[in-house]
């Protein structure tokens, strides 16, 4: 089954602390590319996921989740005896913090030979991230194989840097993600990540870095300030909206999925940026990465 947006990466079971300082955790779902897929599906796009998950209870939970959300899983591998990774979210004065249990997970064991290239070639957008590459060397090679197949077939490549220095040292992250970003049509970096990966300090300089590398669209997220959307011809700062935020765990992934869905619908990166900024803000109103992801009608209502 062909999907307009195909997301390749790691799915993680989530335990999110709902009472700061107390051992109360809400089970949910995470993994940046899975979150992106669900955000895009809730925005009305045709979406699929590829990668690998375990044949454990958490893997079953993900299959059920994706089915409920209308996300195609025909390209997702179930690894016999494999584990689905987990992570824990805690909250404090400085925001949220993550702890992971993912070593040797099914997602980390994927290889280039496991990539369903027919699914990649039939998509309109392939979305991957720095995390998709950081979890193992074989996963990084698998992502590059998927990108190569997408580019050869004329499929748009979308890449979110999503820097996680617990997974790899900064120098390696710079080398791998900057090389991959040069193969991407749509660059989706966050400001803090991009400063470390590019060595540039200002939003405009960061956008220049990625545009000079070959990206056709850069959507640089700026947190509460919104996003800077840049093309070779034009750039605009898109403001966010004010909400009562409690947990920003999946906000960046929500931005990605909402942006890609709206860009496919309109072919207008600035309209997509406005829609995505509002969607990302709305996603911070509840705990967890997936549960608060808004649906299209909520986003349109908030846009006014």
PDB file of C-alpha atoms in Angstrom:
ATOM      1  CA  UNK A   1       0.000   0.000   0.000  1.00  0.00           C
ATOM      2  CA  UNK A   2       1.469   3.376  -1.033  1.00  0.00           C
ATOM      3  CA  UNK A   3       1.557   6.215   1.500  1.00  0.00           C
ATOM      4  CA  UNK A   4       2.032   9.893   0.718  1.00  0.00           C
ATOM      5  CA  UNK A   5       4.282  10.327   3.777  1.00  0.00           C
ATOM      6  CA  UNK A   6       6.507   7.431   4.856  1.00  0.00           C
ATOM      7  CA  UNK A   7       8.254   7.747   8.233  1.00  0.00           C
ATOM      8  CA  UNK A   8      11.316   5.607   8.941  1.00  0.00           C
ATOM      9  CA  UNK A   9      12.703   5.329  12.447  1.00  0.00           C
ATOM     10  CA  UNK A  10      12.351   4.117  15.993  1.00  0.00           C
ATOM     11  CA  UNK A  11       9.154   3.596  17.987  1.00  0.00           C
ATOM     12  CA  UNK A  12       9.464   3.720  21.776  1.00  0.00           C
ATOM     13  CA  UNK A  13       7.074   2.918  24.589  1.00  0.00           C
ATOM     14  CA  UNK A  14       6.728   5.965  26.840  1.00  0.00           C
ATOM     15  CA  UNK A  15       6.366   6.352  30.597  1.00  0.00           C
ATOM     16  CA  UNK A  16       5.644  10.006  31.338  1.00  0.00           C
ATOM     17  CA  UNK A  17       5.821  11.447  34.861  1.00  0.00           C
ATOM     18  CA  UNK A  18       2.520  13.221  35.512  1.00  0.00           C
ATOM     19  CA  UNK A  19       3.312  14.406  39.047  1.00  0.00           C
ATOM     20  CA  UNK A  20       6.737  16.068  39.156  1.00  0.00           C
ATOM     21  CA  UNK A  21       8.845  14.676  41.959  1.00  0.00           C
ATOM     22  CA  UNK A  22       6.586  11.654  42.472  1.00  0.00           C
ATOM     23  CA  UNK A  23       6.772   8.141  40.935  1.00  0.00           C
ATOM     24  CA  UNK A  24       3.544   8.409  38.951  1.00  0.00           C
ATOM     25  CA  UNK A  25       3.949   7.564  35.265  1.00  0.00           C
ATOM     26  CA  UNK A  26       1.425   7.502  32.436  1.00  0.00           C
ATOM     27  CA  UNK A  27       2.062   4.886  29.737  1.00  0.00           C
ATOM     28  CA  UNK A  28       1.987   6.177  26.208  1.00  0.00           C
ATOM     29  CA  UNK A  29       3.799   6.066  22.901  1.00  0.00           C
ATOM     30  CA  UNK A  30       6.842   7.842  21.504  1.00  0.00           C
ATOM     31  CA  UNK A  31       9.638   7.726  19.002  1.00  0.00           C
ATOM     32  CA  UNK A  32      10.124  10.830  16.890  1.00  0.00           C
ATOM     33  CA  UNK A  33       9.214   9.453  13.469  1.00  0.00           C
ATOM     34  CA  UNK A  34       6.207   7.544  14.832  1.00  0.00           C
ATOM     35  CA  UNK A  35       4.995  10.728  16.517  1.00  0.00           C
ATOM     36  CA  UNK A  36       5.481  12.567  13.232  1.00  0.00           C
ATOM     37  CA  UNK A  37       3.476   9.908  11.394  1.00  0.00           C
ATOM     38  CA  UNK A  38       0.549  10.185  13.792  1.00  0.00           C
ATOM     39  CA  UNK A  39       0.615  13.994  13.725  1.00  0.00           C
ATOM     40  CA  UNK A  40       0.513  13.891   9.916  1.00  0.00           C
ATOM     41  CA  UNK A  41      -2.313  11.332   9.910  1.00  0.00           C
ATOM     42  CA  UNK A  42      -4.342  13.470  12.325  1.00  0.00           C
ATOM     43  CA  UNK A  43      -3.812  16.348   9.898  1.00  0.00           C
ATOM     44  CA  UNK A  44      -5.418  14.324   7.116  1.00  0.00           C
ATOM     45  CA  UNK A  45      -2.406  12.877   5.284  1.00  0.00           C
ATOM     46  CA  UNK A  46      -1.956   9.319   4.006  1.00  0.00           C
ATOM     47  CA  UNK A  47       0.857   7.984   6.185  1.00  0.00           C
ATOM     48  CA  UNK A  48       2.907   4.814   6.645  1.00  0.00           C
ATOM     49  CA  UNK A  49       5.710   3.727   8.964  1.00  0.00           C
ATOM     50  CA  UNK A  50       8.670   1.469   8.252  1.00  0.00           C
ATOM     51  CA  UNK A  51      11.388   0.150  10.521  1.00  0.00           C
ATOM     52  CA  UNK A  52      11.398  -2.612  13.134  1.00  0.00           C
ATOM     53  CA  UNK A  53       9.676  -3.261  16.443  1.00  0.00           C
ATOM     54  CA  UNK A  54       9.774  -6.185  18.829  1.00  0.00           C
ATOM     55  CA  UNK A  55       7.286  -9.012  19.009  1.00  0.00           C
ATOM     56  CA  UNK A  56       6.673  -8.089  22.657  1.00  0.00           C
ATOM     57  CA  UNK A  57       3.596  -6.526  24.251  1.00  0.00           C
ATOM     58  CA  UNK A  58       4.840  -3.018  23.490  1.00  0.00           C
ATOM     59  CA  UNK A  59       5.167  -3.924  19.818  1.00  0.00           C
ATOM     60  CA  UNK A  60       1.584  -5.184  19.847  1.00  0.00           C
ATOM     61  CA  UNK A  61       0.497  -1.910  21.434  1.00  0.00           C
ATOM     62  CA  UNK A  62       2.135   0.040  18.612  1.00  0.00           C
ATOM     63  CA  UNK A  63       0.492  -2.055  15.909  1.00  0.00           C
ATOM     64  CA  UNK A  64      -2.882  -1.370  17.557  1.00  0.00           C
ATOM     65  CA  UNK A  65      -2.092   2.351  17.913  1.00  0.00           C
ATOM     66  CA  UNK A  66      -1.109   2.772  14.276  1.00  0.00           C
ATOM     67  CA  UNK A  67      -4.226   0.878  13.188  1.00  0.00           C
ATOM     68  CA  UNK A  68      -6.424   3.233  15.234  1.00  0.00           C
ATOM     69  CA  UNK A  69      -4.684   6.236  13.698  1.00  0.00           C
ATOM     70  CA  UNK A  70      -4.965   4.971  10.133  1.00  0.00           C
ATOM     71  CA  UNK A  71      -1.193   4.614   9.709  1.00  0.00           C
ATOM     72  CA  UNK A  72      -0.100   1.863   7.330  1.00  0.00           C
ATOM     73  CA  UNK A  73       2.228  -0.735   8.897  1.00  0.00           C
ATOM     74  CA  UNK A  74       2.655  -3.118   5.970  1.00  0.00           C
ATOM     75  CA  UNK A  75       6.345  -2.148   5.743  1.00  0.00           C
ATOM     76  CA  UNK A  76       7.051  -2.486   9.470  1.00  0.00           C
ATOM     77  CA  UNK A  77       9.127  -5.514  10.544  1.00  0.00           C
ATOM     78  CA  UNK A  78       8.292  -7.518  13.675  1.00  0.00           C
ATOM     79  CA  UNK A  79      11.512  -8.988  15.057  1.00  0.00           C
ATOM     80  CA  UNK A  80      11.103 -12.411  16.677  1.00  0.00           C
ATOM     81  CA  UNK A  81      12.569 -12.281  20.158  1.00  0.00           C
ATOM     82  CA  UNK A  82      13.254  -8.568  19.767  1.00  0.00           C
ATOM     83  CA  UNK A  83      12.409  -5.831  22.231  1.00  0.00           C
ATOM     84  CA  UNK A  84      10.669  -2.539  21.602  1.00  0.00           C
ATOM     85  CA  UNK A  85      12.622   0.293  23.212  1.00  0.00           C
ATOM     86  CA  UNK A  86      11.299   2.317  26.147  1.00  0.00           C
ATOM     87  CA  UNK A  87      11.868   5.784  27.553  1.00  0.00           C
ATOM     88  CA  UNK A  88      10.894   7.712  30.653  1.00  0.00           C
ATOM     89  CA  UNK A  89      10.047  11.412  30.849  1.00  0.00           C
ATOM     90  CA  UNK A  90      10.528  13.424  34.042  1.00  0.00           C
ATOM     91  CA  UNK A  91       9.628  17.075  34.591  1.00  0.00           C
ATOM     92  CA  UNK A  92      11.318  19.790  36.622  1.00  0.00           C
ATOM     93  CA  UNK A  93      12.095  23.520  36.735  1.00  0.00           C
ATOM     94  CA  UNK A  94      14.236  23.276  33.601  1.00  0.00           C
ATOM     95  CA  UNK A  95      11.617  21.412  31.572  1.00  0.00           C
ATOM     96  CA  UNK A  96      11.444  17.748  30.622  1.00  0.00           C
ATOM     97  CA  UNK A  97      14.258  15.181  30.703  1.00  0.00           C
ATOM     98  CA  UNK A  98      14.500  11.753  29.072  1.00  0.00           C
ATOM     99  CA  UNK A  99      15.896   8.396  30.222  1.00  0.00           C
ATOM    100  CA  UNK A 100      16.083   5.538  27.711  1.00  0.00           C
ATOM    101  CA  UNK A 101      16.076   1.728  27.717  1.00  0.00           C
ATOM    102  CA  UNK A 102      16.752   0.956  24.051  1.00  0.00           C
ATOM    103  CA  UNK A 103      20.121  -0.836  23.775  1.00  0.00           C
ATOM    104  CA  UNK A 104      19.831  -3.814  21.415  1.00  0.00           C
ATOM    105  CA  UNK A 105      16.226  -2.996  20.533  1.00  0.00           C
ATOM    106  CA  UNK A 106      14.590  -4.305  17.381  1.00  0.00           C
ATOM    107  CA  UNK A 107      14.819  -0.844  15.811  1.00  0.00           C
ATOM    108  CA  UNK A 108      18.565  -0.662  16.464  1.00  0.00           C
ATOM    109  CA  UNK A 109      19.140  -4.012  14.783  1.00  0.00           C
ATOM    110  CA  UNK A 110      17.677  -3.030  11.415  1.00  0.00           C
ATOM    111  CA  UNK A 111      19.964  -3.194   8.356  1.00  0.00           C
ATOM    112  CA  UNK A 112      19.896  -1.756   4.854  1.00  0.00           C
ATOM    113  CA  UNK A 113      18.704  -5.132   3.545  1.00  0.00           C
ATOM    114  CA  UNK A 114      15.594  -4.825   5.713  1.00  0.00           C
ATOM    115  CA  UNK A 115      14.367  -1.571   4.153  1.00  0.00           C
ATOM    116  CA  UNK A 116      11.207  -2.089   2.023  1.00  0.00           C
ATOM    117  CA  UNK A 117      12.451  -0.118  -0.953  1.00  0.00           C
ATOM    118  CA  UNK A 118       9.193  -0.557  -2.853  1.00  0.00           C
ATOM    119  CA  UNK A 119       7.402   1.357  -0.097  1.00  0.00           C
ATOM    120  CA  UNK A 120      10.027   4.102  -0.233  1.00  0.00           C
ATOM    121  CA  UNK A 121       9.824   4.487  -4.011  1.00  0.00           C
ATOM    122  CA  UNK A 122       6.032   4.735  -3.985  1.00  0.00           C
ATOM    123  CA  UNK A 123       5.830   7.494  -1.350  1.00  0.00           C
ATOM    124  CA  UNK A 124       5.678  11.226  -1.994  1.00  0.00           C
ATOM    125  CA  UNK A 125       7.793  12.092   1.059  1.00  0.00           C
ATOM    126  CA  UNK A 126      10.303   9.986   3.005  1.00  0.00           C
ATOM    127  CA  UNK A 127      10.817  11.361   6.525  1.00  0.00           C
ATOM    128  CA  UNK A 128      13.810  10.350   8.672  1.00  0.00           C
ATOM    129  CA  UNK A 129      15.769  11.893  11.522  1.00  0.00           C
ATOM    130  CA  UNK A 130      19.084  12.051  13.311  1.00  0.00           C
ATOM    131  CA  UNK A 131      17.729   9.587  15.863  1.00  0.00           C
ATOM    132  CA  UNK A 132      16.911   7.184  13.041  1.00  0.00           C
ATOM    133  CA  UNK A 133      20.650   7.155  12.299  1.00  0.00           C
ATOM    134  CA  UNK A 134      22.038   7.498  15.821  1.00  0.00           C
ATOM    135  CA  UNK A 135      20.636   4.310  17.363  1.00  0.00           C
ATOM    136  CA  UNK A 136      23.179   2.062  15.565  1.00  0.00           C
ATOM    137  CA  UNK A 137      25.582   1.973  12.640  1.00  0.00           C
ATOM    138  CA  UNK A 138      23.378  -0.522  10.807  1.00  0.00           C
ATOM    139  CA  UNK A 139      20.327   1.718  11.285  1.00  0.00           C
ATOM    140  CA  UNK A 140      22.312   4.664   9.925  1.00  0.00           C
ATOM    141  CA  UNK A 141      23.197   2.652   6.830  1.00  0.00           C
ATOM    142  CA  UNK A 142      19.552   1.634   6.457  1.00  0.00           C
ATOM    143  CA  UNK A 143      18.476   5.274   6.512  1.00  0.00           C
ATOM    144  CA  UNK A 144      21.028   6.161   3.838  1.00  0.00           C
ATOM    145  CA  UNK A 145      19.774   3.272   1.694  1.00  0.00           C
ATOM    146  CA  UNK A 146      16.231   4.571   2.032  1.00  0.00           C
ATOM    147  CA  UNK A 147      17.313   8.119   1.168  1.00  0.00           C
ATOM    148  CA  UNK A 148      19.200   6.887  -1.904  1.00  0.00           C
ATOM    149  CA  UNK A 149      16.156   4.953  -3.122  1.00  0.00           C
ATOM    150  CA  UNK A 150      13.898   7.949  -2.513  1.00  0.00           C
ATOM    151  CA  UNK A 151      16.124  10.351  -4.407  1.00  0.00           C
ATOM    152  CA  UNK A 152      16.485   7.955  -7.329  1.00  0.00           C
ATOM    153  CA  UNK A 153      12.689   7.686  -7.539  1.00  0.00           C
ATOM    154  CA  UNK A 154      12.084  11.437  -7.263  1.00  0.00           C
ATOM    155  CA  UNK A 155      10.608  11.151  -3.757  1.00  0.00           C
ATOM    156  CA  UNK A 156      10.974  14.221  -1.536  1.00  0.00           C
ATOM    157  CA  UNK A 157      13.281  13.609   1.448  1.00  0.00           C
ATOM    158  CA  UNK A 158      12.533  15.249   4.799  1.00  0.00           C
ATOM    159  CA  UNK A 159      15.079  15.227   7.648  1.00  0.00           C
ATOM    160  CA  UNK A 160      14.832  16.362  11.279  1.00  0.00           C
ATOM    161  CA  UNK A 161      18.204  16.635  13.028  1.00  0.00           C
ATOM    162  CA  UNK A 162      16.778  15.670  16.453  1.00  0.00           C
ATOM    163  CA  UNK A 163      20.191  15.660  18.121  1.00  0.00           C
ATOM    164  CA  UNK A 164      20.592  13.240  21.050  1.00  0.00           C
ATOM    165  CA  UNK A 165      24.121  13.388  22.445  1.00  0.00           C
ATOM    166  CA  UNK A 166      23.480  10.383  24.677  1.00  0.00           C
ATOM    167  CA  UNK A 167      23.412   8.312  21.506  1.00  0.00           C
ATOM    168  CA  UNK A 168      26.571   9.565  19.832  1.00  0.00           C
ATOM    169  CA  UNK A 169      29.343  12.165  20.260  1.00  0.00           C
ATOM    170  CA  UNK A 170      28.838  15.592  18.731  1.00  0.00           C
ATOM    171  CA  UNK A 171      31.577  15.220  16.113  1.00  0.00           C
ATOM    172  CA  UNK A 172      30.043  12.039  14.734  1.00  0.00           C
ATOM    173  CA  UNK A 173      26.558  13.545  14.880  1.00  0.00           C
ATOM    174  CA  UNK A 174      27.790  16.550  12.910  1.00  0.00           C
ATOM    175  CA  UNK A 175      29.427  14.423  10.239  1.00  0.00           C
ATOM    176  CA  UNK A 176      26.487  12.050   9.776  1.00  0.00           C
ATOM    177  CA  UNK A 177      23.555  14.435  10.063  1.00  0.00           C
ATOM    178  CA  UNK A 178      25.140  17.214   8.014  1.00  0.00           C
ATOM    179  CA  UNK A 179      25.920  14.708   5.256  1.00  0.00           C
ATOM    180  CA  UNK A 180      22.373  13.359   5.352  1.00  0.00           C
ATOM    181  CA  UNK A 181      20.903  16.844   5.387  1.00  0.00           C
ATOM    182  CA  UNK A 182      22.714  17.605   2.135  1.00  0.00           C
ATOM    183  CA  UNK A 183      20.557  14.869   0.603  1.00  0.00           C
ATOM    184  CA  UNK A 184      17.317  16.279   2.046  1.00  0.00           C
ATOM    185  CA  UNK A 185      14.825  18.488   0.217  1.00  0.00           C
ATOM    186  CA  UNK A 186      13.106  19.625   3.419  1.00  0.00           C
ATOM    187  CA  UNK A 187      15.268  20.431   6.447  1.00  0.00           C
ATOM    188  CA  UNK A 188      13.485  20.411   9.817  1.00  0.00           C
ATOM    189  CA  UNK A 189      16.087  21.393  12.434  1.00  0.00           C
ATOM    190  CA  UNK A 190      15.481  22.755  15.916  1.00  0.00           C
ATOM    191  CA  UNK A 191      17.364  25.884  16.946  1.00  0.00           C
ATOM    192  CA  UNK A 192      19.361  24.353  19.815  1.00  0.00           C
ATOM    193  CA  UNK A 193      20.352  21.315  17.729  1.00  0.00           C
ATOM    194  CA  UNK A 194      21.276  23.405  14.725  1.00  0.00           C
ATOM    195  CA  UNK A 195      23.606  25.675  16.677  1.00  0.00           C
ATOM    196  CA  UNK A 196      25.625  22.664  17.775  1.00  0.00           C
ATOM    197  CA  UNK A 197      25.536  20.893  14.418  1.00  0.00           C
ATOM    198  CA  UNK A 198      26.311  23.851  12.174  1.00  0.00           C
ATOM    199  CA  UNK A 199      28.452  26.066  14.416  1.00  0.00           C
ATOM    200  CA  UNK A 200      26.272  29.031  13.426  1.00  0.00           C
ATOM    201  CA  UNK A 201      24.423  31.146  15.976  1.00  0.00           C
ATOM    202  CA  UNK A 202      21.599  33.071  14.332  1.00  0.00           C
ATOM    203  CA  UNK A 203      18.448  31.651  12.730  1.00  0.00           C
ATOM    204  CA  UNK A 204      19.268  33.277   9.390  1.00  0.00           C
ATOM    205  CA  UNK A 205      22.814  31.894   9.367  1.00  0.00           C
ATOM    206  CA  UNK A 206      21.514  28.417  10.168  1.00  0.00           C
ATOM    207  CA  UNK A 207      18.977  28.590   7.355  1.00  0.00           C
ATOM    208  CA  UNK A 208      21.739  29.756   5.009  1.00  0.00           C
ATOM    209  CA  UNK A 209      23.825  26.723   6.034  1.00  0.00           C
ATOM    210  CA  UNK A 210      21.105  24.251   5.070  1.00  0.00           C
ATOM    211  CA  UNK A 211      20.008  26.076   1.940  1.00  0.00           C
ATOM    212  CA  UNK A 212      23.609  26.251   0.755  1.00  0.00           C
ATOM    213  CA  UNK A 213      23.816  22.505   1.387  1.00  0.00           C
ATOM    214  CA  UNK A 214      21.005  21.869  -1.075  1.00  0.00           C
ATOM    215  CA  UNK A 215      17.737  21.917   0.887  1.00  0.00           C
ATOM    216  CA  UNK A 216      14.812  23.481  -0.955  1.00  0.00           C
ATOM    217  CA  UNK A 217      12.914  24.339   2.241  1.00  0.00           C
ATOM    218  CA  UNK A 218      14.197  24.952   5.760  1.00  0.00           C
ATOM    219  CA  UNK A 219      11.712  25.016   8.639  1.00  0.00           C
ATOM    220  CA  UNK A 220      13.766  26.006  11.688  1.00  0.00           C
ATOM    221  CA  UNK A 221      11.759  25.674  14.900  1.00  0.00           C
ATOM    222  CA  UNK A 222      12.296  28.391  17.510  1.00  0.00           C
ATOM    223  CA  UNK A 223      10.307  27.036  20.458  1.00  0.00           C
ATOM    224  CA  UNK A 224       7.709  29.456  21.798  1.00  0.00           C
ATOM    225  CA  UNK A 225       8.821  32.005  19.195  1.00  0.00           C
ATOM    226  CA  UNK A 226       7.473  29.888  16.339  1.00  0.00           C
ATOM    227  CA  UNK A 227       9.591  29.020  13.313  1.00  0.00           C
ATOM    228  CA  UNK A 228      11.703  30.583  10.576  1.00  0.00           C
ATOM    229  CA  UNK A 229      10.673  29.208   7.199  1.00  0.00           C
ATOM    230  CA  UNK A 230      13.219  29.754   4.439  1.00  0.00           C
ATOM    231  CA  UNK A 231      13.515  28.952   0.750  1.00  0.00           C
ATOM    232  CA  UNK A 232      16.193  30.176  -1.668  1.00  0.00           C
ATOM    233  CA  UNK A 233      13.795  32.977  -2.686  1.00  0.00           C
ATOM    234  CA  UNK A 234      12.143  34.050   0.570  1.00  0.00           C
ATOM    235  CA  UNK A 235      12.063  33.636   4.335  1.00  0.00           C
ATOM    236  CA  UNK A 236       9.547  34.518   7.028  1.00  0.00           C
ATOM    237  CA  UNK A 237       9.307  34.216  10.809  1.00  0.00           C
ATOM    238  CA  UNK A 238       6.042  32.447  11.623  1.00  0.00           C
ATOM    239  CA  UNK A 239       4.755  33.178  15.152  1.00  0.00           C
ATOM    240  CA  UNK A 240       3.330  30.547  17.468  1.00  0.00           C
ATOM    241  CA  UNK A 241       0.239  30.954  19.656  1.00  0.00           C
ATOM    242  CA  UNK A 242      -0.033  31.198  23.434  1.00  0.00           C
ATOM    243  CA  UNK A 243      -1.270  28.074  25.238  1.00  0.00           C
ATOM    244  CA  UNK A 244      -1.225  26.663  28.755  1.00  0.00           C
ATOM    245  CA  UNK A 245       1.697  24.297  28.137  1.00  0.00           C
ATOM    246  CA  UNK A 246       2.372  21.375  30.482  1.00  0.00           C
ATOM    247  CA  UNK A 247       4.572  19.015  28.431  1.00  0.00           C
ATOM    248  CA  UNK A 248       6.507  19.709  25.229  1.00  0.00           C
ATOM    249  CA  UNK A 249       7.677  16.094  24.750  1.00  0.00           C
ATOM    250  CA  UNK A 250       6.296  15.661  21.230  1.00  0.00           C
ATOM    251  CA  UNK A 251       6.043  19.268  20.053  1.00  0.00           C
ATOM    252  CA  UNK A 252       8.877  19.100  17.533  1.00  0.00           C
ATOM    253  CA  UNK A 253       7.600  15.844  16.063  1.00  0.00           C
ATOM    254  CA  UNK A 254       4.107  17.316  15.877  1.00  0.00           C
ATOM    255  CA  UNK A 255       5.520  20.282  13.972  1.00  0.00           C
ATOM    256  CA  UNK A 256       7.164  17.904  11.488  1.00  0.00           C
ATOM    257  CA  UNK A 257       4.053  15.853  10.804  1.00  0.00           C
ATOM    258  CA  UNK A 258       1.756  18.859  10.596  1.00  0.00           C
ATOM    259  CA  UNK A 259       4.188  20.717   8.333  1.00  0.00           C
ATOM    260  CA  UNK A 260       4.593  17.828   5.909  1.00  0.00           C
ATOM    261  CA  UNK A 261       0.851  17.146   5.744  1.00  0.00           C
ATOM    262  CA  UNK A 262      -0.007  20.788   5.090  1.00  0.00           C
ATOM    263  CA  UNK A 263       2.838  21.260   2.613  1.00  0.00           C
ATOM    264  CA  UNK A 264       1.582  18.286   0.609  1.00  0.00           C
ATOM    265  CA  UNK A 265      -1.886  19.813   0.629  1.00  0.00           C
ATOM    266  CA  UNK A 266      -0.884  23.363  -0.329  1.00  0.00           C
ATOM    267  CA  UNK A 267       2.684  23.245  -1.721  1.00  0.00           C
ATOM    268  CA  UNK A 268       3.138  26.464   0.286  1.00  0.00           C
ATOM    269  CA  UNK A 269       5.910  26.202   2.917  1.00  0.00           C
ATOM    270  CA  UNK A 270       4.791  29.378   4.691  1.00  0.00           C
ATOM    271  CA  UNK A 271       1.192  28.221   5.032  1.00  0.00           C
ATOM    272  CA  UNK A 272       2.543  24.863   6.208  1.00  0.00           C
ATOM    273  CA  UNK A 273       4.728  26.643   8.752  1.00  0.00           C
ATOM    274  CA  UNK A 274       1.807  28.593  10.169  1.00  0.00           C
ATOM    275  CA  UNK A 275      -0.310  25.467  10.462  1.00  0.00           C
ATOM    276  CA  UNK A 276       2.564  23.498  12.039  1.00  0.00           C
ATOM    277  CA  UNK A 277       3.375  26.203  14.607  1.00  0.00           C
ATOM    278  CA  UNK A 278      -0.215  26.176  15.836  1.00  0.00           C
ATOM    279  CA  UNK A 279      -0.363  22.369  15.881  1.00  0.00           C
ATOM    280  CA  UNK A 280       2.894  22.137  17.833  1.00  0.00           C
ATOM    281  CA  UNK A 281       1.676  24.648  20.419  1.00  0.00           C
ATOM    282  CA  UNK A 282      -1.572  22.731  20.885  1.00  0.00           C
ATOM    283  CA  UNK A 283       0.384  19.496  21.387  1.00  0.00           C
ATOM    284  CA  UNK A 284       1.964  20.854  24.588  1.00  0.00           C
ATOM    285  CA  UNK A 285      -1.344  21.082  26.479  1.00  0.00           C
ATOM    286  CA  UNK A 286      -1.314  17.475  27.720  1.00  0.00           C
ATOM    287  CA  UNK A 287       1.160  14.862  28.929  1.00  0.00           C
ATOM    288  CA  UNK A 288       2.825  12.454  26.535  1.00  0.00           C
ATOM    289  CA  UNK A 289       4.046  12.610  22.972  1.00  0.00           C
ATOM    290  CA  UNK A 290       0.993  11.168  21.213  1.00  0.00           C
ATOM    291  CA  UNK A 291      -2.148  11.738  23.268  1.00  0.00           C
ATOM    292  CA  UNK A 292      -2.155  15.563  22.923  1.00  0.00           C
ATOM    293  CA  UNK A 293      -1.386  15.628  19.179  1.00  0.00           C
ATOM    294  CA  UNK A 294      -4.190  17.745  17.683  1.00  0.00           C
ATOM    295  CA  UNK A 295      -6.439  16.852  14.789  1.00  0.00           C
ATOM    296  CA  UNK A 296      -6.846  19.094  11.777  1.00  0.00           C
ATOM    297  CA  UNK A 297     -10.134  20.601  12.896  1.00  0.00           C
ATOM    298  CA  UNK A 298      -8.601  21.650  16.240  1.00  0.00           C
ATOM    299  CA  UNK A 299      -5.683  23.326  14.485  1.00  0.00           C
ATOM    300  CA  UNK A 300      -7.932  25.198  12.050  1.00  0.00           C
ATOM    301  CA  UNK A 301     -10.153  26.377  14.917  1.00  0.00           C
ATOM    302  CA  UNK A 302      -7.124  27.683  16.820  1.00  0.00           C
ATOM    303  CA  UNK A 303      -5.846  29.456  13.717  1.00  0.00           C
ATOM    304  CA  UNK A 304      -9.094  31.435  13.587  1.00  0.00           C
TER     305      UNK A 304
END
